[in-house]
Short mmCIF file of C-alpha atoms in Angstrom, two decimals:
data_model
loop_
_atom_site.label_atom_id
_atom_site.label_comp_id
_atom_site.label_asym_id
_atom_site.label_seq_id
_atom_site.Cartn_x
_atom_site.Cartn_y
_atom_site.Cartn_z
CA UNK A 1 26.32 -2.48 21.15
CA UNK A 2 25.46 1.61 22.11
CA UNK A 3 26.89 4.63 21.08
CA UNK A 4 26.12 7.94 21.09
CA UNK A 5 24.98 9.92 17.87
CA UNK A 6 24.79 14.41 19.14
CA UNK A 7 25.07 12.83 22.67
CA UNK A 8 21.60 10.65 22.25
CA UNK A 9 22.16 7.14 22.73
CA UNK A 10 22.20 4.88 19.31
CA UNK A 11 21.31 0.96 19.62
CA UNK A 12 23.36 -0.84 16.66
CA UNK A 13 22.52 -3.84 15.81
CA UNK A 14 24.99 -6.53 14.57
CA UNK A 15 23.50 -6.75 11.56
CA UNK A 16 19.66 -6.44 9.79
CA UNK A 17 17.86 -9.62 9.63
CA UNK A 18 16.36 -8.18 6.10
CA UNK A 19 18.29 -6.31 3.57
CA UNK A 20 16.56 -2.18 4.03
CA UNK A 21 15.87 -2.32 -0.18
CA UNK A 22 13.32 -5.41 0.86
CA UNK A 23 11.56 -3.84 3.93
CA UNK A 24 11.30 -0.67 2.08
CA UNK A 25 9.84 -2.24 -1.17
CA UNK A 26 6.73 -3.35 1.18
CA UNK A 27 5.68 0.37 1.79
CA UNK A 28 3.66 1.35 -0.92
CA UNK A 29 5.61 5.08 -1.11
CA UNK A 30 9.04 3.61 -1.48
CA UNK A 31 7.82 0.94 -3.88
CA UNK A 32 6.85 3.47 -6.07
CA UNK A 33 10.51 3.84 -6.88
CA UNK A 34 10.61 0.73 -8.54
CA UNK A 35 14.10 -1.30 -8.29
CA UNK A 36 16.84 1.53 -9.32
CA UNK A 37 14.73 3.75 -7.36
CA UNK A 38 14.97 1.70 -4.15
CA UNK A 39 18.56 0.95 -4.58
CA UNK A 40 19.39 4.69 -5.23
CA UNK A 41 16.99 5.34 -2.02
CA UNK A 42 19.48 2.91 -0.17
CA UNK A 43 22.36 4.37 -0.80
CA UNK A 44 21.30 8.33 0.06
CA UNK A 45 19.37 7.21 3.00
CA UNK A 46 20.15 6.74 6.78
CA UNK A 47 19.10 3.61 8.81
CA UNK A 48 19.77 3.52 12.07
CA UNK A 49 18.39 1.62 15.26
CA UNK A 50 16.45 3.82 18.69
CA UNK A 51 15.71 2.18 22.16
CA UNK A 52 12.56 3.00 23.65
CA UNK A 53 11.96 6.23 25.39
CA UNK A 54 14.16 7.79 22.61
CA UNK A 55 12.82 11.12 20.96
CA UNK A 56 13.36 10.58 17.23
CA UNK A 57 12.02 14.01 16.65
CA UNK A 58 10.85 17.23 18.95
CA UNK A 59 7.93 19.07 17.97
CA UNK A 60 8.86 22.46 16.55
CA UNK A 61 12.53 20.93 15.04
CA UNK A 62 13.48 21.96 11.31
CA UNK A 63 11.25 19.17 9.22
CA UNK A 64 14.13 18.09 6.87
CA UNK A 65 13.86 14.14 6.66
CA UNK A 66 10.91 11.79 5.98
CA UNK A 67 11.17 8.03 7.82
CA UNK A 68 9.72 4.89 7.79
CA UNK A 69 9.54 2.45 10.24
CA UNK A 70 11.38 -0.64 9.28
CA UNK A 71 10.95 -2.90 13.07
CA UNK A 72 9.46 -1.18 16.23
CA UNK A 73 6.82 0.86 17.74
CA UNK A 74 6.51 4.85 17.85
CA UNK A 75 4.39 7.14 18.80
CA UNK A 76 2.95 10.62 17.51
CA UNK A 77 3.06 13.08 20.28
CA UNK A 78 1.47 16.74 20.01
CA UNK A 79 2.13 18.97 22.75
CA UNK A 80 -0.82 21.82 23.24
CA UNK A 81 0.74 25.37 23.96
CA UNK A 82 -1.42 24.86 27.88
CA UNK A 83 0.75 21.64 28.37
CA UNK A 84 -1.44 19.13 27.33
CA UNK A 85 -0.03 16.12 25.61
CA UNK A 86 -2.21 14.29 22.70
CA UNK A 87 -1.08 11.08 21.11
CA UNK A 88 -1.80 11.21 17.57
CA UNK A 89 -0.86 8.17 16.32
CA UNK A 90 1.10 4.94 16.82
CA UNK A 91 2.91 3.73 13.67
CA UNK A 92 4.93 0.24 12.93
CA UNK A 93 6.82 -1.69 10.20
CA UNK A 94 5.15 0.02 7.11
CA UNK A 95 4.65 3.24 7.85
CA UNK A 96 6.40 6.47 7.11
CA UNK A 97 5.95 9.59 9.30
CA UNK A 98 7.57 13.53 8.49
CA UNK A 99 5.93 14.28 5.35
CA UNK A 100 4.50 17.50 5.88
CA UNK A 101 7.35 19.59 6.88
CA UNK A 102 9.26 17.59 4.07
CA UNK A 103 6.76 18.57 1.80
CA UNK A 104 6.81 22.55 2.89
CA UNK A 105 10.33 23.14 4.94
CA UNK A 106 8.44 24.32 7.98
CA UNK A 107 8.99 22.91 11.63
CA UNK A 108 7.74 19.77 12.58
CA UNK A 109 4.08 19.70 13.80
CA UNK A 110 4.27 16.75 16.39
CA UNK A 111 7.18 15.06 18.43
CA UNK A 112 7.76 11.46 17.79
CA UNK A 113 8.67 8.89 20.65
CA UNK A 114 9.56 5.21 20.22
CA UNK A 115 8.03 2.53 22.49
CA UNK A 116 9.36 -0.76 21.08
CA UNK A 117 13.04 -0.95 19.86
CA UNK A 118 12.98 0.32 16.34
CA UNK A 119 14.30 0.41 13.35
CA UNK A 120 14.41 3.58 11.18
CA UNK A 121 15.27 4.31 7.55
CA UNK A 122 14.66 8.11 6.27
CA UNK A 123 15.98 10.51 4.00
CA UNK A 124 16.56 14.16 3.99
CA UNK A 125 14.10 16.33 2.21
CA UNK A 126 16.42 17.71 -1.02
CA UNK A 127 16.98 13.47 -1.51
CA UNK A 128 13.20 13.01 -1.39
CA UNK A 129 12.73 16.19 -3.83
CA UNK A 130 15.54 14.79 -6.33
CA UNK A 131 13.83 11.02 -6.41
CA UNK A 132 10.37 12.79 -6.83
CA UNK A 133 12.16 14.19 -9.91
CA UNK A 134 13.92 11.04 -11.27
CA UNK A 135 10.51 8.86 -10.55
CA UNK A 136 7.41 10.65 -10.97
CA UNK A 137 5.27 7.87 -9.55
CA UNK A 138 6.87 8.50 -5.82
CA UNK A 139 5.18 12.54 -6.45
CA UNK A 140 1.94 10.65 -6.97
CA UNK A 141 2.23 8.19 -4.12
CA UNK A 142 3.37 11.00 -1.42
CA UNK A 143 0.21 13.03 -2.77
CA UNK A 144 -1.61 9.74 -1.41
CA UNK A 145 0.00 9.27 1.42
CA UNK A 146 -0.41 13.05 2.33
CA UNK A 147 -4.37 13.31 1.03
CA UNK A 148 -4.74 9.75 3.87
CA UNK A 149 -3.14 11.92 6.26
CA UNK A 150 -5.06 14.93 5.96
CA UNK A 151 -8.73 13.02 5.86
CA UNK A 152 -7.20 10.64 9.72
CA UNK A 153 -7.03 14.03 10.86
CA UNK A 154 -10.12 15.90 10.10
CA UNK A 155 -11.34 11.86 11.43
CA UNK A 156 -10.42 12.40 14.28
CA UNK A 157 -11.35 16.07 15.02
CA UNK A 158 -14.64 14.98 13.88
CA UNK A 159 -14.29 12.08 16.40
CA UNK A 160 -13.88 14.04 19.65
CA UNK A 161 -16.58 16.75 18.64
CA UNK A 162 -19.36 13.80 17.95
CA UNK A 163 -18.53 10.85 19.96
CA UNK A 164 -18.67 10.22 23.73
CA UNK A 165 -15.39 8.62 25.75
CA UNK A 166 -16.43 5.05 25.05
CA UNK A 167 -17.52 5.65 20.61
CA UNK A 168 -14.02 7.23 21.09
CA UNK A 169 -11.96 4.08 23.06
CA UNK A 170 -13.55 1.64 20.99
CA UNK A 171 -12.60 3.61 17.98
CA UNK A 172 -9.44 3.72 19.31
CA UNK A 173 -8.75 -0.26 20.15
CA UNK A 174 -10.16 -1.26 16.72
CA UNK A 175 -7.55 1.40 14.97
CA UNK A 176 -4.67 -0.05 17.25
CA UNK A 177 -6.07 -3.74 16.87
CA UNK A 178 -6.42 -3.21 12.52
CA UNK A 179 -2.83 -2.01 12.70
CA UNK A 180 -0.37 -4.09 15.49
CA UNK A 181 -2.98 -6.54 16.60
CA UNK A 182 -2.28 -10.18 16.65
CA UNK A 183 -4.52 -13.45 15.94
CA UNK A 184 -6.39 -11.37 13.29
CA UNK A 185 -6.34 -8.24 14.74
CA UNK A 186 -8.00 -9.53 17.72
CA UNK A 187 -5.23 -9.06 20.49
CA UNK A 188 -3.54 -5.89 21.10
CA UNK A 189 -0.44 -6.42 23.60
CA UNK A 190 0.61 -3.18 24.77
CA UNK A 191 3.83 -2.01 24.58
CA UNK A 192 2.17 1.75 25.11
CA UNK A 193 0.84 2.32 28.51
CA UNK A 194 -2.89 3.06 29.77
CA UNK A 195 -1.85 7.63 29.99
CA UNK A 196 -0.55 6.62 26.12
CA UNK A 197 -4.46 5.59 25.45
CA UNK A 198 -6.13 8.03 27.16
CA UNK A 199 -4.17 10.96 25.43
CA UNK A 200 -4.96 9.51 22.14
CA UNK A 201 -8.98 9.36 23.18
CA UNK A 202 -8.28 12.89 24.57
CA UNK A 203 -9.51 11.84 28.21
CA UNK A 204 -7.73 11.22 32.27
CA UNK A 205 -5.96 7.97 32.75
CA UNK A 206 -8.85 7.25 35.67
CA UNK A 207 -11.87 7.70 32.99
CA UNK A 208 -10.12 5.42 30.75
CA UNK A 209 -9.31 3.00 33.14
CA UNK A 210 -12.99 3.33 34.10
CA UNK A 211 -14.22 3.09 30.53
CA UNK A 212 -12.02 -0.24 29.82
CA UNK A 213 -13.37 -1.68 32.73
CA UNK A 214 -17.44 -0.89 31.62
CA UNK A 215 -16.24 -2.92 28.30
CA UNK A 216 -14.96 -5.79 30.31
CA UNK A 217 -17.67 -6.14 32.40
CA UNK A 218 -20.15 -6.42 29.58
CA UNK A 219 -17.69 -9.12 28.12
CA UNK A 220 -17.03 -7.09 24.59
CA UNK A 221 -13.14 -6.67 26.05
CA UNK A 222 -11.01 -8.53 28.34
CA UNK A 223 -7.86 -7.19 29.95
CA UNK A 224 -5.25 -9.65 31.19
CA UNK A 225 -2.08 -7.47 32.12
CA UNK A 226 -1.12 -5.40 29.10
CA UNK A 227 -2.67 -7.43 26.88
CA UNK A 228 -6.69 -6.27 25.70
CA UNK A 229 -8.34 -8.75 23.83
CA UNK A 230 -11.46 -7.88 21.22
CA UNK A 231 -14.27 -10.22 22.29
CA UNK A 232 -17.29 -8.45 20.88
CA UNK A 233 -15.82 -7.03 17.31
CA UNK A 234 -19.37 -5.67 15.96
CA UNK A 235 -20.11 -4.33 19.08
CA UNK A 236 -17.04 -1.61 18.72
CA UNK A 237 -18.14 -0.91 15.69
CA UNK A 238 -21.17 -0.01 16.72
CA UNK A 239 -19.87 2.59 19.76
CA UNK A 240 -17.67 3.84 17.04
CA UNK A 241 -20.28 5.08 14.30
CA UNK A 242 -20.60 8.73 14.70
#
């Protein structure tokens, strides 16, 4: 069933397959709550369901809600002021996105897209301020979750000063395979299209294309559709060591 939340399209499902409380007790930063916690989380919170293509949140919107993706696929999307896009991220079941601009009130520093169907549980910043107060442990987890955030960044700056388009794709399919691979992180089947890769590597859609294909040919990838497969494990690593 669809309906339409400010005019955006909402997919509602008929019903979770999971209670929220049990999905968000397997993210470290909500676990931190302990029970009451969660179940007081619950209850101020907002879950609700996105088709793909939907914009969850624009870059440069008031930052007043932290989520976490429950089911689905989005993606982190910085927009340069000359145009150019950057993918920052891709984040599934597990992972929260929002924290800075809950953390300071300012405007939020990145758009975020989904790509798979997903399911989305977040809560607005005074709620996230009042359960820092009532359970101390969350303030210690979100200073965690915020220190990992700052040191993937200054990563990945690092990354496309000292390492060539290929250190940087390999880099890049070992970070997607880690997180939403399958058969042990081995097989990563896209849901996010080739121009999604190449603006997370910072490069054309051509050189990527171009780069994936050097990989195949020397048998440490293999491409069948949208599907990449991780032949040669150790041999990413290697292109990937600054």
């Amino acid at each position: 069933m669809e309906r339409r939340v400010n005019g955006v399209p909402e997919i509602v499902p008929p019903g979770p397959a999971r209670p929220i409380d049990e999905k968000l007790a397997e993210i470290p930063l909500f676990a931190a709550l302990g029970r009451d916690g969660l179940e007081t989380a619950v209850a101020a919170g907002l879950a609700r369901r996105y088709g793909a293509g939907q914009i969850i949140v624009h870059q440069g919107d008031p930052g007043d809600r932290l989520f976490a993706v429950l089911e689905g696929l989005v993606k982190v999307v910085l927009t340069t002021a000359q145009g150019d896009v950057v993918v920052l991220d891709m984040l599934g079941p597990g992972e929260t996105f929002g924290e800075l601009s809950v953390l300071d009130g300012g405007p939020r520093s990145a758009s975020v897209i989904v790509v798979e169907t997903a399911w989305l549980f977040s809560v607005s910043r005074p709620q996230l301020l009042a359960l820092m107060r009532d359970h101390p442990a969350l303030a210690d987890e979100f200073l965690r979750v915020l220190g990992a955030l700052v040191r993937r960044l200054t990563e990945r700056a690092a990354d496309m000063v000292s390492l060539d388009l290929g250190g940087r794709l390999a880099k890049a399919l070992l970070h997607l395979a880690a997180k939403h691979g399958e058969s042990g992180g081995k097989v990563i089947d896209r849901a996010f299209t080739q121009s999604d890769l190449a603006a997370m590597v910072g490069a054309s859609r051509p050189a990527v294309n171009r780069a994936l294909a050097v990989l195949a040919a020397r048998n440490i990838i293999s491409i069948n559709g949208r599907t990449i497969v991780l032949k040669n494990i150790a041999e990413l690593h290697r292109r990937s060591v600054r």
